[in-house]
Every structure is written in structure tokens, then in C-alpha cells.
Backbone as JSON Lines, residues from 0, in Angstrom:
{"i":0,"aa":"M","n":[8.59,-10.91,-4.35],"ca":[7.9,-10.3,-5.45],"c":[7.84,-8.79,-5.2]}
{"i":1,"aa":"T","n":[8.15,-8.03,-6.23],"ca":[8.16,-6.57,-6.07],"c":[6.75,-6.01,-5.98]}
{"i":2,"aa":"A","n":[6.67,-4.79,-5.47],"ca":[5.36,-4.15,-5.33],"c":[4.73,-3.94,-6.71]}
{"i":3,"aa":"F","n":[5.53,-3.62,-7.73],"ca":[4.98,-3.43,-9.07],"c":[4.3,-4.7,-9.57]}
{"i":4,"aa":"K","n":[4.93,-5.85,-9.38],"ca":[4.35,-7.11,-9.85],"c":[3.06,-7.44,-9.1]}
{"i":5,"aa":"R","n":[3.04,-7.19,-7.79],"ca":[1.81,-7.45,-7.03],"c":[0.67,-6.57,-7.52]}
{"i":6,"aa":"Y","n":[0.96,-5.28,-7.74],"ca":[-0.09,-4.38,-8.22],"c":[-0.45,-4.67,-9.67]}
{"i":7,"aa":"L","n":[0.48,-5.16,-10.47],"ca":[0.16,-5.55,-11.84],"c":[-0.83,-6.71,-11.83]}
{"i":8,"aa":"I","n":[-0.61,-7.69,-10.97],"ca":[-1.54,-8.8,-10.84],"c":[-2.9,-8.3,-10.37]}
{"i":9,"aa":"H","n":[-2.9,-7.43,-9.37],"ca":[-4.14,-6.89,-8.81],"c":[-4.96,-6.15,-9.88]}
{"i":10,"aa":"F","n":[-4.34,-5.23,-10.58],"ca":[-5.07,-4.45,-11.58],"c":[-5.37,-5.28,-12.84]}
{"i":11,"aa":"S","n":[-4.56,-6.29,-13.12],"ca":[-4.88,-7.18,-14.25],"c":[-6.15,-7.97,-13.96]}
{"i":12,"aa":"L","n":[-6.33,-8.39,-12.73],"ca":[-7.57,-9.09,-12.36],"c":[-8.78,-8.17,-12.56]}
{"i":13,"aa":"I","n":[-8.64,-6.9,-12.21],"ca":[-9.72,-5.94,-12.43],"c":[-9.96,-5.77,-13.92]}
{"i":14,"aa":"G","n":[-8.88,-5.7,-14.72],"ca":[-9.02,-5.57,-16.17],"c":[-9.68,-6.78,-16.8]}
{"i":15,"aa":"V","n":[-9.32,-7.98,-16.34],"ca":[-9.95,-9.2,-16.86],"c":[-11.44,-9.22,-16.53]}
{"i":16,"aa":"L","n":[-11.79,-8.8,-15.33],"ca":[-13.19,-8.74,-14.94],"c":[-13.95,-7.75,-15.82]}
{"i":17,"aa":"A","n":[-13.36,-6.58,-16.08],"ca":[-14.0,-5.59,-16.95],"c":[-14.13,-6.14,-18.37]}
{"i":18,"aa":"F","n":[-13.12,-6.86,-18.85],"ca":[-13.19,-7.45,-20.19],"c":[-14.32,-8.48,-20.27]}
{"i":19,"aa":"M","n":[-14.46,-9.3,-19.23],"ca":[-15.51,-10.31,-19.24],"c":[-16.9,-9.67,-19.24]}
{"i":20,"aa":"V","n":[-17.08,-8.61,-18.46],"ca":[-18.36,-7.91,-18.44],"c":[-18.64,-7.3,-19.8]}
{"i":21,"aa":"G","n":[-17.63,-6.68,-20.41],"ca":[-17.8,-6.11,-21.75],"c":[-18.12,-7.17,-22.78]}
{"i":22,"aa":"A","n":[-17.48,-8.32,-22.69],"ca":[-17.74,-9.4,-23.64],"c":[-19.16,-9.93,-23.51]}
{"i":23,"aa":"V","n":[-19.66,-10.03,-22.29],"ca":[-21.04,-10.48,-22.08],"c":[-22.01,-9.49,-22.7]}
{"i":24,"aa":"F","n":[-21.76,-8.2,-22.55],"ca":[-22.64,-7.19,-23.15],"c":[-22.6,-7.27,-24.67]}
{"i":25,"aa":"V","n":[-21.45,-7.48,-25.24],"ca":[-21.33,-7.58,-26.71],"c":[-22.05,-8.82,-27.21]}
{"i":26,"aa":"I","n":[-21.9,-9.94,-26.52],"ca":[-22.53,-11.18,-26.95],"c":[-24.06,-11.09,-26.83]}
{"i":27,"aa":"N","n":[-24.55,-10.5,-25.74],"ca":[-26.0,-10.42,-25.53],"c":[-26.67,-9.36,-26.4]}
{"i":28,"aa":"D","n":[-25.99,-8.3,-26.72],"ca":[-26.58,-7.22,-27.51],"c":[-26.1,-7.36,-28.95]}
{"i":29,"aa":"K","n":[-26.95,-7.84,-29.8],"ca":[-26.56,-8.1,-31.19],"c":[-26.33,-6.82,-31.99]}
{"i":30,"aa":"S","n":[-26.86,-5.69,-31.52],"ca":[-26.7,-4.45,-32.27],"c":[-25.33,-3.82,-32.08]}
{"i":31,"aa":"V","n":[-24.59,-4.23,-31.06],"ca":[-23.26,-3.68,-30.8],"c":[-22.26,-4.35,-31.74]}
{"i":32,"aa":"D","n":[-21.43,-3.56,-32.34],"ca":[-20.44,-4.06,-33.29],"c":[-19.36,-4.84,-32.55]}
{"i":33,"aa":"G","n":[-18.77,-5.84,-33.19],"ca":[-17.71,-6.65,-32.61],"c":[-16.42,-5.89,-32.37]}
{"i":34,"aa":"R","n":[-16.31,-4.7,-32.97],"ca":[-15.11,-3.88,-32.75],"c":[-15.03,-3.38,-31.32]}
{"i":35,"aa":"F","n":[-16.13,-3.45,-30.6],"ca":[-16.14,-3.03,-29.21],"c":[-15.07,-3.77,-28.41]}
{"i":36,"aa":"L","n":[-14.99,-5.08,-28.57],"ca":[-13.98,-5.87,-27.85],"c":[-12.58,-5.5,-28.3]}
{"i":37,"aa":"F","n":[-12.43,-5.18,-29.59],"ca":[-11.12,-4.8,-30.11],"c":[-10.62,-3.51,-29.43]}
{"i":38,"aa":"F","n":[-11.53,-2.59,-29.16],"ca":[-11.14,-1.34,-28.51],"c":[-11.13,-1.45,-26.99]}
{"i":39,"aa":"L","n":[-11.8,-2.45,-26.45],"ca":[-11.82,-2.63,-25.0],"c":[-10.47,-3.11,-24.47]}
{"i":40,"aa":"I","n":[-9.78,-3.94,-25.22],"ca":[-8.49,-4.47,-24.77],"c":[-7.45,-3.35,-24.59]}
{"i":41,"aa":"P","n":[-7.22,-2.47,-25.57],"ca":[-6.27,-1.38,-25.32],"c":[-6.72,-0.44,-24.2]}
{"i":42,"aa":"A","n":[-8.03,-0.23,-24.09],"ca":[-8.52,0.65,-23.02],"c":[-8.18,0.06,-21.66]}
{"i":43,"aa":"I","n":[-8.32,-1.24,-21.51],"ca":[-7.98,-1.89,-20.24],"c":[-6.48,-1.81,-19.99]}
{"i":44,"aa":"C","n":[-5.68,-2.01,-21.05],"ca":[-4.22,-1.92,-20.89],"c":[-3.79,-0.52,-20.48]}
{"i":45,"aa":"F","n":[-4.47,0.51,-21.01],"ca":[-4.16,1.89,-20.61],"c":[-4.54,2.16,-19.16]}
{"i":46,"aa":"Y","n":[-5.37,1.32,-18.59],"ca":[-5.71,1.43,-17.18],"c":[-4.76,0.6,-16.32]}
{"i":47,"aa":"V","n":[-4.5,-0.64,-16.73],"ca":[-3.76,-1.59,-15.9],"c":[-2.31,-1.15,-15.69]}
{"i":48,"aa":"F","n":[-1.59,-0.87,-16.74],"ca":[-0.16,-0.58,-16.6],"c":[0.14,0.73,-15.88]}
{"i":49,"aa":"P","n":[-0.54,1.84,-16.2],"ca":[-0.25,3.06,-15.42],"c":[-0.61,2.92,-13.95]}
{"i":50,"aa":"M","n":[-1.73,2.27,-13.65],"ca":[-2.12,2.1,-12.25],"c":[-1.11,1.22,-11.51]}
{"i":51,"aa":"A","n":[-0.62,0.18,-12.16],"ca":[0.38,-0.68,-11.53],"c":[1.68,0.09,-11.3]}
{"i":52,"aa":"L","n":[2.06,0.93,-12.27],"ca":[3.28,1.73,-12.11],"c":[3.13,2.74,-10.97]}
{"i":53,"aa":"I","n":[2.01,3.44,-10.95],"ca":[1.82,4.47,-9.92],"c":[1.72,3.85,-8.53]}
{"i":54,"aa":"C","n":[0.84,2.88,-8.37],"ca":[0.66,2.26,-7.06],"c":[1.88,1.47,-6.62]}
{"i":55,"aa":"G","n":[2.54,0.8,-7.58],"ca":[3.74,0.05,-7.25],"c":[4.87,0.94,-6.79]}
{"i":56,"aa":"S","n":[5.01,2.11,-7.42],"ca":[6.08,3.02,-7.0],"c":[5.78,3.65,-5.64]}
{"i":57,"aa":"Q","n":[4.51,3.9,-5.35],"ca":[4.15,4.46,-4.05],"c":[4.28,3.44,-2.93]}
{"i":58,"aa":"A","n":[4.08,2.17,-3.25],"ca":[4.13,1.13,-2.23],"c":[5.5,0.48,-2.09]}
{"i":59,"aa":"E","n":[6.47,0.91,-2.9],"ca":[7.81,0.32,-2.84],"c":[8.43,0.61,-1.48]}
{"i":60,"aa":"K","n":[8.94,-0.42,-0.83],"ca":[9.51,-0.29,0.52],"c":[10.87,0.39,0.47]}
{"i":61,"aa":"S","n":[11.13,1.18,1.48],"ca":[12.44,1.77,1.66],"c":[12.73,1.8,3.15]}
{"i":62,"aa":"E","n":[13.99,1.74,3.47],"ca":[14.4,1.78,4.87],"c":[14.92,3.17,5.16]}
{"i":63,"aa":"F","n":[14.38,3.79,6.21],"ca":[14.82,5.13,6.57],"c":[14.85,5.27,8.08]}
{"i":64,"aa":"S","n":[15.53,6.31,8.52],"ca":[15.7,6.55,9.94],"c":[14.89,7.77,10.35]}
{"i":65,"aa":"V","n":[14.24,7.7,11.5],"ca":[13.46,8.81,12.03],"c":[14.01,9.13,13.4]}
{"i":66,"aa":"K","n":[14.46,10.37,13.59],"ca":[15.07,10.77,14.85],"c":[14.01,11.12,15.89]}
{"i":67,"aa":"K","n":[14.33,10.82,17.14],"ca":[13.51,11.28,18.26],"c":[14.03,12.66,18.63]}
{"i":68,"aa":"V","n":[13.19,13.67,18.53],"ca":[13.65,15.03,18.77],"c":[12.94,15.65,19.96]}
{"i":69,"aa":"N","n":[13.63,16.57,20.62],"ca":[13.1,17.36,21.73],"c":[12.47,16.5,22.83]}
{"i":70,"aa":"G","n":[13.07,15.38,23.13],"ca":[12.56,14.52,24.19],"c":[11.24,13.86,23.87]}
{"i":71,"aa":"C","n":[10.87,13.81,22.59],"ca":[9.6,13.19,22.19],"c":[9.86,12.0,21.29]}
{"i":72,"aa":"K","n":[8.97,11.02,21.37],"ca":[9.05,9.88,20.47],"c":[7.81,9.85,19.59]}
{"i":73,"aa":"V","n":[7.85,9.07,18.56],"ca":[6.73,8.99,17.62],"c":[5.7,8.0,18.15]}
{"i":74,"aa":"D","n":[4.42,8.38,18.11],"ca":[3.34,7.48,18.49],"c":[3.04,6.58,17.3]}
{"i":75,"aa":"L","n":[3.75,5.46,17.22],"ca":[3.67,4.57,16.06],"c":[2.29,3.97,15.89]}
{"i":76,"aa":"D","n":[1.62,3.67,16.99],"ca":[0.28,3.09,16.89],"c":[-0.69,4.06,16.22]}
{"i":77,"aa":"R","n":[-0.56,5.35,16.51],"ca":[-1.43,6.34,15.88],"c":[-1.12,6.5,14.4]}
{"i":78,"aa":"V","n":[0.13,6.36,14.03],"ca":[0.51,6.5,12.63],"c":[0.02,5.31,11.81]}
{"i":79,"aa":"F","n":[0.16,4.11,12.34],"ca":[-0.1,2.91,11.54],"c":[-1.44,2.23,11.81]}
{"i":80,"aa":"L","n":[-2.08,2.46,12.96],"ca":[-3.28,1.69,13.29],"c":[-4.59,2.47,13.34]}
{"i":81,"aa":"V","n":[-4.58,3.77,13.56],"ca":[-5.79,4.5,13.85],"c":[-6.7,4.69,12.64]}
{"i":82,"aa":"H","n":[-6.19,5.15,11.53],"ca":[-7.0,5.44,10.34],"c":[-7.55,4.15,9.75]}
{"i":83,"aa":"P","n":[-8.78,4.16,9.22],"ca":[-9.38,2.92,8.68],"c":[-8.59,2.29,7.53]}
{"i":84,"aa":"L","n":[-7.83,3.08,6.79],"ca":[-7.07,2.53,5.67],"c":[-5.7,2.0,6.1]}
{"i":85,"aa":"Y","n":[-5.33,2.23,7.34],"ca":[-4.0,1.83,7.76],"c":[-3.99,0.38,8.24]}
{"i":86,"aa":"K","n":[-2.84,-0.06,8.69],"ca":[-2.65,-1.43,9.16],"c":[-3.58,-1.72,10.34]}
{"i":87,"aa":"K","n":[-3.91,-2.98,10.54],"ca":[-4.87,-3.32,11.58],"c":[-4.31,-4.22,12.68]}
{"i":88,"aa":"A","n":[-3.14,-4.79,12.5],"ca":[-2.6,-5.7,13.51],"c":[-1.17,-5.31,13.83]}
{"i":89,"aa":"K","n":[-0.81,-5.51,15.08],"ca":[0.53,-5.18,15.55],"c":[1.13,-6.44,16.14]}
{"i":90,"aa":"H","n":[2.31,-6.82,15.65],"ca":[2.98,-8.02,16.13],"c":[4.39,-7.66,16.58]}
{"i":91,"aa":"E","n":[4.81,-8.28,17.67],"ca":[6.19,-8.15,18.11],"c":[7.04,-9.13,17.31]}
{"i":92,"aa":"V","n":[8.09,-8.63,16.67],"ca":[9.02,-9.49,15.94],"c":[10.4,-9.26,16.53]}
{"i":93,"aa":"D","n":[11.35,-10.08,16.14],"ca":[12.7,-9.99,16.7],"c":[13.28,-8.59,16.51]}
{"i":94,"aa":"G","n":[13.42,-7.89,17.61],"ca":[14.04,-6.58,17.6],"c":[13.14,-5.44,17.16]}
{"i":95,"aa":"G","n":[11.85,-5.64,17.04],"ca":[11.0,-4.55,16.61],"c":[9.52,-4.89,16.62]}
{"i":96,"aa":"V","n":[8.77,-4.07,15.91],"ca":[7.32,-4.2,15.83],"c":[6.94,-4.27,14.36]}
{"i":97,"aa":"E","n":[5.96,-5.12,14.05],"ca":[5.49,-5.25,12.67],"c":[4.01,-4.89,12.63]}
{"i":98,"aa":"Y","n":[3.66,-3.98,11.7],"ca":[2.27,-3.6,11.49],"c":[1.83,-4.2,10.16]}
{"i":99,"aa":"V","n":[0.69,-4.9,10.16],"ca":[0.24,-5.6,8.97],"c":[-1.29,-5.61,8.94]}
{"i":100,"aa":"Y","n":[-1.86,-5.75,7.74],"ca":[-3.3,-5.9,7.6],"c":[-3.73,-7.28,8.08]}
{"i":101,"aa":"V","n":[-4.93,-7.39,8.61],"ca":[-5.47,-8.68,9.04],"c":[-5.93,-9.48,7.82]}
{"i":102,"aa":"N","n":[-6.52,-8.81,6.85],"ca":[-6.98,-9.45,5.62],"c":[-5.77,-9.97,4.85]}
{"i":103,"aa":"R","n":[-5.79,-11.23,4.45],"ca":[-4.63,-11.84,3.79],"c":[-4.31,-11.19,2.45]}
{"i":104,"aa":"Y","n":[-5.35,-10.86,1.68],"ca":[-5.11,-10.25,0.38],"c":[-4.48,-8.87,0.53]}
{"i":105,"aa":"C","n":[-5.01,-8.07,1.46],"ca":[-4.43,-6.75,1.71],"c":[-3.01,-6.87,2.24]}
{"i":106,"aa":"A","n":[-2.76,-7.85,3.09],"ca":[-1.42,-8.06,3.63],"c":[-0.45,-8.44,2.52]}
{"i":107,"aa":"W","n":[-0.9,-9.27,1.57],"ca":[-0.04,-9.65,0.44],"c":[0.21,-8.45,-0.47]}
{"i":108,"aa":"L","n":[-0.83,-7.68,-0.74],"ca":[-0.71,-6.57,-1.66],"c":[0.14,-5.44,-1.09]}
{"i":109,"aa":"A","n":[-0.11,-5.06,0.14],"ca":[0.57,-3.91,0.72],"c":[1.83,-4.27,1.49]}
{"i":110,"aa":"G","n":[1.9,-5.46,2.04],"ca":[3.07,-5.85,2.81],"c":[3.03,-5.29,4.22]}
{"i":111,"aa":"A","n":[4.03,-5.61,4.98],"ca":[4.11,-5.19,6.38],"c":[5.02,-3.98,6.53]}
{"i":112,"aa":"V","n":[4.82,-3.26,7.62],"ca":[5.7,-2.17,8.01],"c":[6.45,-2.64,9.24]}
{"i":113,"aa":"I","n":[7.77,-2.59,9.19],"ca":[8.59,-3.06,10.32],"c":[9.31,-1.86,10.93]}
{"i":114,"aa":"V","n":[9.23,-1.74,12.25],"ca":[9.84,-0.62,12.97],"c":[10.74,-1.18,14.05]}
{"i":115,"aa":"R","n":[11.98,-0.71,14.07],"ca":[12.93,-1.06,15.14],"c":[13.28,0.22,15.88]}
{"i":116,"aa":"E","n":[13.17,0.17,17.2],"ca":[13.42,1.36,18.01],"c":[14.8,1.27,18.65]}
{"i":117,"aa":"F","n":[15.54,2.38,18.58],"ca":[16.85,2.5,19.21],"c":[16.81,3.68,20.18]}
{"i":118,"aa":"E","n":[17.92,3.98,20.82],"ca":[17.97,5.04,21.83],"c":[17.5,6.4,21.3]}
{"i":119,"aa":"D","n":[18.03,6.82,20.17],"ca":[17.73,8.16,19.67],"c":[17.04,8.2,18.31]}
{"i":120,"aa":"H","n":[16.68,7.04,17.77],"ca":[16.02,7.02,16.46],"c":[15.27,5.71,16.24]}
{"i":121,"aa":"Y","n":[14.45,5.71,15.21],"ca":[13.76,4.51,14.74],"c":[14.31,4.16,13.37]}
{"i":122,"aa":"V","n":[14.37,2.88,13.07],"ca":[14.65,2.42,11.71],"c":[13.35,1.8,11.21]}
{"i":123,"aa":"V","n":[12.83,2.36,10.12],"ca":[11.52,1.97,9.62],"c":[11.67,1.41,8.21]}
{"i":124,"aa":"L","n":[11.09,0.25,7.98],"ca":[11.01,-0.34,6.64],"c":[9.55,-0.22,6.21]}
{"i":125,"aa":"A","n":[9.27,0.79,5.38],"ca":[7.89,1.12,5.0],"c":[7.9,1.86,3.68]}
{"i":126,"aa":"P","n":[6.72,2.05,3.07],"ca":[6.63,2.88,1.87],"c":[7.06,4.32,2.18]}
{"i":127,"aa":"R","n":[7.6,4.98,1.18],"ca":[8.1,6.34,1.36],"c":[7.01,7.33,1.77]}
{"i":128,"aa":"S","n":[5.75,7.0,1.56],"ca":[4.67,7.92,1.91],"c":[4.55,8.13,3.42]}
{"i":129,"aa":"Y","n":[5.13,7.25,4.21],"ca":[5.07,7.39,5.66],"c":[6.13,8.33,6.21]}
{"i":130,"aa":"V","n":[7.11,8.73,5.43],"ca":[8.21,9.57,5.93],"c":[7.67,10.87,6.5]}
{"i":131,"aa":"S","n":[6.78,11.54,5.77],"ca":[6.27,12.83,6.24],"c":[5.46,12.67,7.52]}
{"i":132,"aa":"K","n":[4.7,11.59,7.65],"ca":[3.91,11.38,8.87],"c":[4.81,11.11,10.06]}
{"i":133,"aa":"L","n":[5.84,10.3,9.86],"ca":[6.72,9.96,10.97],"c":[7.57,11.13,11.42]}
{"i":134,"aa":"N","n":[7.83,12.07,10.53],"ca":[8.6,13.26,10.9],"c":[7.73,14.42,11.36]}
{"i":135,"aa":"S","n":[6.42,14.25,11.34],"ca":[5.49,15.31,11.71],"c":[5.41,15.49,13.22]}
{"i":136,"aa":"E","n":[5.26,16.73,13.66],"ca":[5.12,17.02,15.09],"c":[3.77,16.51,15.62]}
{"i":137,"aa":"R","n":[2.8,16.34,14.75],"ca":[1.47,15.91,15.15],"c":[1.49,14.54,15.83]}
{"i":138,"aa":"Y","n":[2.4,13.68,15.43],"ca":[2.44,12.32,15.96],"c":[3.5,12.14,17.05]}
{"i":139,"aa":"R","n":[4.06,13.21,17.57],"ca":[5.08,13.11,18.62],"c":[4.43,13.15,20.01]}
{"i":140,"aa":"I","n":[4.92,12.32,20.9],"ca":[4.45,12.31,22.28],"c":[5.69,12.33,23.19]}
{"i":141,"aa":"P","n":[5.54,12.87,24.43],"ca":[6.7,12.88,25.35],"c":[7.14,11.46,25.69]}
{"i":142,"aa":"R","n":[8.46,11.3,25.83],"ca":[9.01,9.98,26.16],"c":[8.71,9.6,27.6]}
{"i":143,"aa":"D","n":[8.44,8.32,27.8],"ca":[8.27,7.8,29.17],"c":[9.63,7.35,29.65]}
{"i":144,"aa":"E","n":[10.23,8.1,30.57],"ca":[11.56,7.7,31.06],"c":[11.61,7.78,32.55]}
């Protein structure tokens, strides 16, 4: 399933919840006109589809290569595990390392980041937003050789 479809489901659930809350308010408050629900549906659609497009495009996976430069390697744990919004679990997989959320819903929504290390570069399967972090000097550490 593509990232767009996952985020469309995610934001559609939020839209359905907002619609249900709006419907309860309309039903309970007799002074509110029934047109409220008629205008609530397009308002939710104007929220759901752009958010799914934006978040889906940012979360779309791409495979890219990151070079080890000046005798330094990238501190992958600091890039993917340290910040509270980043991945929380690290697993060894065949030929590489996989970073994933512990929460099942977050893991389904965001997916895993897979990193394979070679002599002079890394091959990373991750959202494009990580490219700048992985190429940054801030996350480089001297190689242990």
C-alpha cells in the first residue's frame, strides 16, 4: 500500500470523527440549521485530501546512497532514534539495520527505514526528508577501524 493511501485512510478517519461530532451538535441543538452538515462535508474533504497528498508525498520511500567522507561515518542511531518523533526500535535484518516505531499504528503509517552499510557508503531506503540529515556534518563520527 502506498504512503498516500495510508495517509488518506488516516486523515479520513479524522474527518469521519469530525463529521460525527458535528452531526451530534446539529442534532442536539435545534437552533442550528441543517445546512451545517451540508457545508461540513466539503470542509472535511478540503482537509482530508490535501493533508493526505502532502504527508503522503513527504513519507514516500526512496532509495539513496550516502557516502562516508573524510574518514567519518554517519551516526545512524542519532539520526533515527534520539528525537522523540523518530523511530524507536532497531532491528538487525539480512544485510542491514531496520529502524521502526514500536507502536503498531505508527509503524504501519510511517513504515520502516532500512539501512545497508558498505565499505564507502550506505544505501538507505527512507523518506526523502532524511537525505539532508544523513549528509549533514552534525551526524558524522570518526570511523572505528
